[in-house]
Coordinates of C-alpha atoms in Angstrom, one line a residue:
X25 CA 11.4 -18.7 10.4
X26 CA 8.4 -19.0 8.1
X27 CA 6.0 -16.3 8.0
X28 CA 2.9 -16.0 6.4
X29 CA 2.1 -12.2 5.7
X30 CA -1.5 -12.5 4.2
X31 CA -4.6 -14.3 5.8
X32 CA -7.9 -13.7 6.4
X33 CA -10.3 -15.1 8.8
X34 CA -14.1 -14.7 8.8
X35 CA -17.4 -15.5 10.9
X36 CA -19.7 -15.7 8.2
X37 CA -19.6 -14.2 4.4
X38 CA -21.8 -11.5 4.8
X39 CA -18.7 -9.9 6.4
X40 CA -17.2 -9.6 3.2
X41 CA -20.1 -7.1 2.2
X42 CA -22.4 -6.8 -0.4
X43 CA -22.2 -5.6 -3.9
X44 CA -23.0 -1.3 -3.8
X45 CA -25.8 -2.2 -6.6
X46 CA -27.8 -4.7 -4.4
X47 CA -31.2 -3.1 -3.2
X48 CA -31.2 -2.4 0.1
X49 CA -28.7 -3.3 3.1
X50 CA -30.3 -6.5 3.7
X51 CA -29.1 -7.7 -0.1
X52 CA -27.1 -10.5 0.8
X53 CA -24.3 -11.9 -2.3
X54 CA -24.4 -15.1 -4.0
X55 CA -21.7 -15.8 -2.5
X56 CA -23.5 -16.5 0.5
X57 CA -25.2 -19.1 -1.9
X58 CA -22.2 -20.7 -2.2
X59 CA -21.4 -21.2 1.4
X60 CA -24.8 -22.4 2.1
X61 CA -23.9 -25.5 -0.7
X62 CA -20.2 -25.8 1.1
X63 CA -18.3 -24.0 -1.9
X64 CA -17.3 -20.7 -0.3
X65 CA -14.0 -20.8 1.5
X66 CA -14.4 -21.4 5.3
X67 CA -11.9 -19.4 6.9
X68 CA -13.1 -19.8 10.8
X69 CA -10.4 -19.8 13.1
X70 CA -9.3 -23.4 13.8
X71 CA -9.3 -23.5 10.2
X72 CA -7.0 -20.9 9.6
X73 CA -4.6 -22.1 12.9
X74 CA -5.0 -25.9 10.4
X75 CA -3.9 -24.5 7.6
X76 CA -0.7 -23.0 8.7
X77 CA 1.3 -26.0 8.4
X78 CA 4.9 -25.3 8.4
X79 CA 4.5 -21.7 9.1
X80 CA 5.8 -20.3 12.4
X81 CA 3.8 -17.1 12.5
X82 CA 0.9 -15.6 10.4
X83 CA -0.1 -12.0 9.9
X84 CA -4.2 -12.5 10.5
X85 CA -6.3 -9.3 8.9
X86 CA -9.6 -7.5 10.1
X87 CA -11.1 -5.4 7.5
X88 CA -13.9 -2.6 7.1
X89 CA -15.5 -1.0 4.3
X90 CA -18.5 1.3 4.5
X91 CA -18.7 1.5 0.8
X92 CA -19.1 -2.1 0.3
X93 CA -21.0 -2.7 3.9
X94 CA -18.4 -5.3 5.0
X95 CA -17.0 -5.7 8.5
X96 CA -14.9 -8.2 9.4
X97 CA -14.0 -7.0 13.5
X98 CA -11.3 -6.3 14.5
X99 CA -12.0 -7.5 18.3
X100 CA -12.7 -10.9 16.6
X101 CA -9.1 -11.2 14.9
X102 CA -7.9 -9.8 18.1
X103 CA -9.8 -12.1 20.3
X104 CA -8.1 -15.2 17.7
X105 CA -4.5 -13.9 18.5
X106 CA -4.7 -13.8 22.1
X107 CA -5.4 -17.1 21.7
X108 CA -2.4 -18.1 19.8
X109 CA 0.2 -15.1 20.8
X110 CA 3.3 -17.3 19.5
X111 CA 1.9 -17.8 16.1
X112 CA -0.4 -15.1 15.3
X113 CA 0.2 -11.1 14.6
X114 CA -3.4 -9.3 14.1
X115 CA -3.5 -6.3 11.7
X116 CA -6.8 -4.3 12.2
X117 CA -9.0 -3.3 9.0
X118 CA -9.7 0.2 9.0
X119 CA -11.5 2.5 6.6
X120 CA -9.6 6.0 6.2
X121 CA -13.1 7.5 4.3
X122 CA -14.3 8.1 7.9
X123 CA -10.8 9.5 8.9
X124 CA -11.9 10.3 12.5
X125 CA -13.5 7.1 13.0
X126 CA -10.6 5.5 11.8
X127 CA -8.1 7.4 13.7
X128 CA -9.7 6.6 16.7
X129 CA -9.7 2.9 15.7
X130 CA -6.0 2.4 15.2
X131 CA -5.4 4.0 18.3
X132 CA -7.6 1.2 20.1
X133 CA -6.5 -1.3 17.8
X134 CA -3.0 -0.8 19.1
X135 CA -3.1 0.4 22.5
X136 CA -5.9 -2.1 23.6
X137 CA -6.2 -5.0 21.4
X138 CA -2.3 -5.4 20.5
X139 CA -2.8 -5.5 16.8
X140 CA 0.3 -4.1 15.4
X141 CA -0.5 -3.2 11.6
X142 CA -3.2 -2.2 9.2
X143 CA -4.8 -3.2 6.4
X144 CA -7.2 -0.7 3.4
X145 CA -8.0 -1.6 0.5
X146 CA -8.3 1.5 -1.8
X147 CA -10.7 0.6 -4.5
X148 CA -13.3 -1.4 -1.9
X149 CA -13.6 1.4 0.2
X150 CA -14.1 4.1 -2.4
X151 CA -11.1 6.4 -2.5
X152 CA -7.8 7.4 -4.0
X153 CA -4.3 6.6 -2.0
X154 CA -3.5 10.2 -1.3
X155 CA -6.8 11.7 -0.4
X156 CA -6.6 13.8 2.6
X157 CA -8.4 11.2 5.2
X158 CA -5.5 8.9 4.1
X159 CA -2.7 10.7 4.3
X160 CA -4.2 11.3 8.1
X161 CA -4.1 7.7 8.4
X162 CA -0.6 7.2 6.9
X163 CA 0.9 9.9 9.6
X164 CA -0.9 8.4 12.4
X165 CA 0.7 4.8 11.5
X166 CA 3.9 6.4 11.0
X167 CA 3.2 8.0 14.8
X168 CA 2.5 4.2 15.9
X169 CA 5.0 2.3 14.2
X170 CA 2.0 0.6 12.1
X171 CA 3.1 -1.2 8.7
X172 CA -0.1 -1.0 6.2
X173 CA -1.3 -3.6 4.4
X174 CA -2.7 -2.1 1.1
X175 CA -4.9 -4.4 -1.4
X176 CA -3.9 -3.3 -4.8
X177 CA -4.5 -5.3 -7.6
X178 CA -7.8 -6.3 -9.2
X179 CA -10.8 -7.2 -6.8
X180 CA -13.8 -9.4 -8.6
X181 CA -15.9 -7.3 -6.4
X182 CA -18.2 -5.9 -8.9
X183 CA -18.8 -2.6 -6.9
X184 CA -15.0 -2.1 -6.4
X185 CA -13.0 0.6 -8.5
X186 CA -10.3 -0.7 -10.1
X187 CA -9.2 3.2 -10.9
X188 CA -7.8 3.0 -7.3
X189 CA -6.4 -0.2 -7.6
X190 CA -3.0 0.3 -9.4
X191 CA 0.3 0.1 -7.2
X192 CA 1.4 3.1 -9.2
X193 CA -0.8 5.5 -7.0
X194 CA 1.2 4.0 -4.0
X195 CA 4.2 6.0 -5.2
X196 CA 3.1 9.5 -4.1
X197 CA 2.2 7.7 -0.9
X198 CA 5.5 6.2 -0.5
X199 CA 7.4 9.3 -1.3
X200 CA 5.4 11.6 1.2
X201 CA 6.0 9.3 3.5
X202 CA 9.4 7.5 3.4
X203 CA 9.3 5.9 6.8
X204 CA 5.9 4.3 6.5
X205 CA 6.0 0.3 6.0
X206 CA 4.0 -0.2 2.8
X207 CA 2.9 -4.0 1.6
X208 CA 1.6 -4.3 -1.8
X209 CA -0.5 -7.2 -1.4
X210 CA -0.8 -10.1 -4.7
X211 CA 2.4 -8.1 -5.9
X212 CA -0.1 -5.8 -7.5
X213 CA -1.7 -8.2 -9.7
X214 CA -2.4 -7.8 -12.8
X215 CA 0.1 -4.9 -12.8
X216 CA 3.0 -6.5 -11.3
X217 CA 5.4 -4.5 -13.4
X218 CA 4.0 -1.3 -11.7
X219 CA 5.1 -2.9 -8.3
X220 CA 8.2 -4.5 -9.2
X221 CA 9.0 -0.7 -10.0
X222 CA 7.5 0.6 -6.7
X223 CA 9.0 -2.0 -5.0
X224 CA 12.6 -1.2 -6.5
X225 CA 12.2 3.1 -6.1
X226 CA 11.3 2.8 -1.9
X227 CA 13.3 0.9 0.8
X228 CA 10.4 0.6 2.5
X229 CA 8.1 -0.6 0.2
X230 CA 7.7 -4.6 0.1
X231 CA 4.9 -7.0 -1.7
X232 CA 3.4 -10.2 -1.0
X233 CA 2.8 -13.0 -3.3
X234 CA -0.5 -14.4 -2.1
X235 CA -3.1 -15.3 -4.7
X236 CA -0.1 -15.7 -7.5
X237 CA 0.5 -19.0 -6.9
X238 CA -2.2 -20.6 -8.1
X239 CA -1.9 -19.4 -11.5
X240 CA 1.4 -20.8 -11.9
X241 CA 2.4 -19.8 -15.2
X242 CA 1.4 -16.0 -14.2
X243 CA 3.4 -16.4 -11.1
X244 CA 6.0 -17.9 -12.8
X245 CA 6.7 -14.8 -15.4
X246 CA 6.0 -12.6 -12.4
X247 CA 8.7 -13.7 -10.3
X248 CA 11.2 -14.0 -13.0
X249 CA 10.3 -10.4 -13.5
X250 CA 11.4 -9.8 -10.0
X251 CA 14.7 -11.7 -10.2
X252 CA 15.9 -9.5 -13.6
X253 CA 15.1 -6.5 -12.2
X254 CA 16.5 -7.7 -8.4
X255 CA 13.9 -7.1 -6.4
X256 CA 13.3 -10.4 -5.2
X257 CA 14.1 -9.7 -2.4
X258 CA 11.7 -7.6 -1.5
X259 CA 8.8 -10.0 -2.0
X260 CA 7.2 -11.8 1.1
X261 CA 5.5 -15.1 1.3
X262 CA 1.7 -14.6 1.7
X263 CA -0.8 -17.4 1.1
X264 CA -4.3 -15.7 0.7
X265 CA -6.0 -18.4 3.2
X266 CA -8.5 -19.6 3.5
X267 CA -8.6 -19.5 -0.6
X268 CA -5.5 -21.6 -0.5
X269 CA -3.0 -23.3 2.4
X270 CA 0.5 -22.2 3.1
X271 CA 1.5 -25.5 2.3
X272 CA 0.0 -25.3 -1.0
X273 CA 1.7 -22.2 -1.6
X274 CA 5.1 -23.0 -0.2
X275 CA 5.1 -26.2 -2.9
X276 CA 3.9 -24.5 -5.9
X277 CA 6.9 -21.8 -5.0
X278 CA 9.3 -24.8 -4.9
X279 CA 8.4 -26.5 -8.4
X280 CA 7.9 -22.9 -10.3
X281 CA 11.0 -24.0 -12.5
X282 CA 8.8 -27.5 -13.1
X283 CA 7.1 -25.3 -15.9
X284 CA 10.0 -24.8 -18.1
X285 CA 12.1 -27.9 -17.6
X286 CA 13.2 -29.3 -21.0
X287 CA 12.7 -25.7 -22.3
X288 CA 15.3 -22.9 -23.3
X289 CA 13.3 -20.4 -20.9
X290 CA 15.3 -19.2 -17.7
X291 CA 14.7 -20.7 -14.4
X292 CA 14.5 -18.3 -10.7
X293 CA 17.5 -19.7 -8.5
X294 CA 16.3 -22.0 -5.8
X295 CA 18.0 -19.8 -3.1
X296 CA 15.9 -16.5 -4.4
X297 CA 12.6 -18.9 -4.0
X298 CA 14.0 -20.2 -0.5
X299 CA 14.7 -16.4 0.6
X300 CA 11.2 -15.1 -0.3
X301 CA 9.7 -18.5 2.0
X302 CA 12.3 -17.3 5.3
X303 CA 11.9 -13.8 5.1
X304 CA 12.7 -12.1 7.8
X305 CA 9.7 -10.2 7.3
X306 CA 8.4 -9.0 10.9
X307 CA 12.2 -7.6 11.3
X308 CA 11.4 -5.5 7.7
X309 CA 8.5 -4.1 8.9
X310 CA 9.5 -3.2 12.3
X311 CA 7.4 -5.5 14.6
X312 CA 9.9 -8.2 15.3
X313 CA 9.4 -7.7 19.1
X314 CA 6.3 -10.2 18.6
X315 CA 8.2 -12.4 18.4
X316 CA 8.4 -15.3 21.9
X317 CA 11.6 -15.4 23.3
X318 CA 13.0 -18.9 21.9
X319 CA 10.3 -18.5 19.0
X320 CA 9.3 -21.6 17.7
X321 CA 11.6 -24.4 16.0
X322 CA 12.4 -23.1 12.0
X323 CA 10.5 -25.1 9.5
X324 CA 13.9 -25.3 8.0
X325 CA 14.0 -29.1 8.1
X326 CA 10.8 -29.5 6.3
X327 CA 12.5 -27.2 3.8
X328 CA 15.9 -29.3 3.8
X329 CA 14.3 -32.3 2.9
X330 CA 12.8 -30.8 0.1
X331 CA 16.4 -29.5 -1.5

């Protein structure tokens, strides 16, 4: 089974916010500019249900940030997977800097819209992994049995804080609370050597590789990275959509070695690539029971044909 642990979907781009320097909360991004002229990513949801491909099931996110006034609802990622309850998993977006607020929301997000993990992102919502409200957060989703999706890395957000960005601060987190699911999202991009570590220190902790795979040459030295210090396994396949497919992804994963042929450089064993595409990644973070009974036919033949 094929699972894709990272997408997004969206009504409009002013979900994603606006820049905490615009003037006034009407300020609307360029980036709305760019949607406008048909160069913004469209990630509605027949789109996104499109894109899969040969994926079986795919993790679909909400997200909320009252620091960078974006929303993207939860009851709308909700409403998608209802639709689709064999292929999609809904996590909800949740903001721990209003802790109440949020702890309420997970609640809901669990109990009544079936969403079964979450997703922050520390330096768009203004505050460091292990501030109070968060650690709140981290117990409640230990009390539901809620993996957490957490967007380390670098965001081009100009507003957002890169100081609370690095997958190192995730190690306190992890070690306060061993029994919490963590995901590192983009493998912690650009410091993927501080999440290989993290990564390698906590059973629990796994990280996707959505976004890398575009840059093939950084994903390349990323994931060879990975393979010497053995934590391969403990990467899942995410594709980022809508900014790219999982097809896309799951072929540029396939002809990483492509870059070095001819070349003295070390190549990543097919059957390390393979095992980070068939994850059994809903299993790792405790949410297999999504799964149909006599889930859908592997994508293993598409993958055969490909060997």
């Amino acid at each position: 089974m094929i699972v894709d642990c990272h997408t997004h979907i969206w009504e409009s781009p002013e979900q994603l916010g606006v820049s905490a320097e615009a003037e006034g909360p009407g300020t609307i991004p360029p980036r709305s500019l760019l949607h406008e002229r048909g160069e913004f990513p469209v990630a509605a949801p027949d789109r996104h249900l499109a894109a899969a491909g040969p994926v079986d099931m795919s993790i679909v996110m909400g997200f909320r940030s009252y620091y960078l006034r974006a929303h993207i609802p939860n009851d709308v990622v909700a409403k998608y997977v209802r639709q689709h309850p064999s292929r999609l998993v809904g996590f909800a977006g949740i903001d721990p800097t209003r802790k109440e607020e949020a702890l309420a929301e997970m609640r809901r997000a669990k109990s009544d819209l079936g969403m079964r993990g979450l997703t922050i992102a520390p330096s768009a919502q203004n505050f460091h992994p292990m501030h109070s409200d968060a650690l709140a957060v981290y117990a409640e989703a230990c009390e539901l049995g809620m993996p957490v999706i957490f967007h380390q890395g670098l965001r081009s957000t100009p507003a957002s804080k890169m100081e609370y960005s690095r997958p190192s601060l995730l190690d306190d987190v992890a070690r306060e609370f061993p029994e919490l699911r963590i995901i590192v999202a983009h493998l912690g991009y650009p410091w993927v050597d501080e999440a290989i570590v993290l990564v390698g220190k906590h059973p629990n902790v796994f990280a996707d590789i959505s976004a890398l795979l575009h840059r093939p040459w950084q994903a390349y030295n990323a994931l060879l990275s990975t393979y010497h210090y053995g934590v391969t396994d403990k990467l899942l396949f995410g594709s980022d959509f809508p900014y790219t497919s999982a097809s896309t992804c799951i072929e540029a994963l396939y002809s990483i070695n492509h870059l070095v042929h001819g070349t003295n450089l070390p190549t990543i064993p097919r059957e390390k690539l393979r095992g980070i595409v068939e994850r059994d990644t809903l299993r790792l973070l405790g949410i297999a029971d999504v799964l149909p009974r006599g889930d859908r036919p592997s994508s293993r033949k598409l993958l055969d044909d490909e060997d």
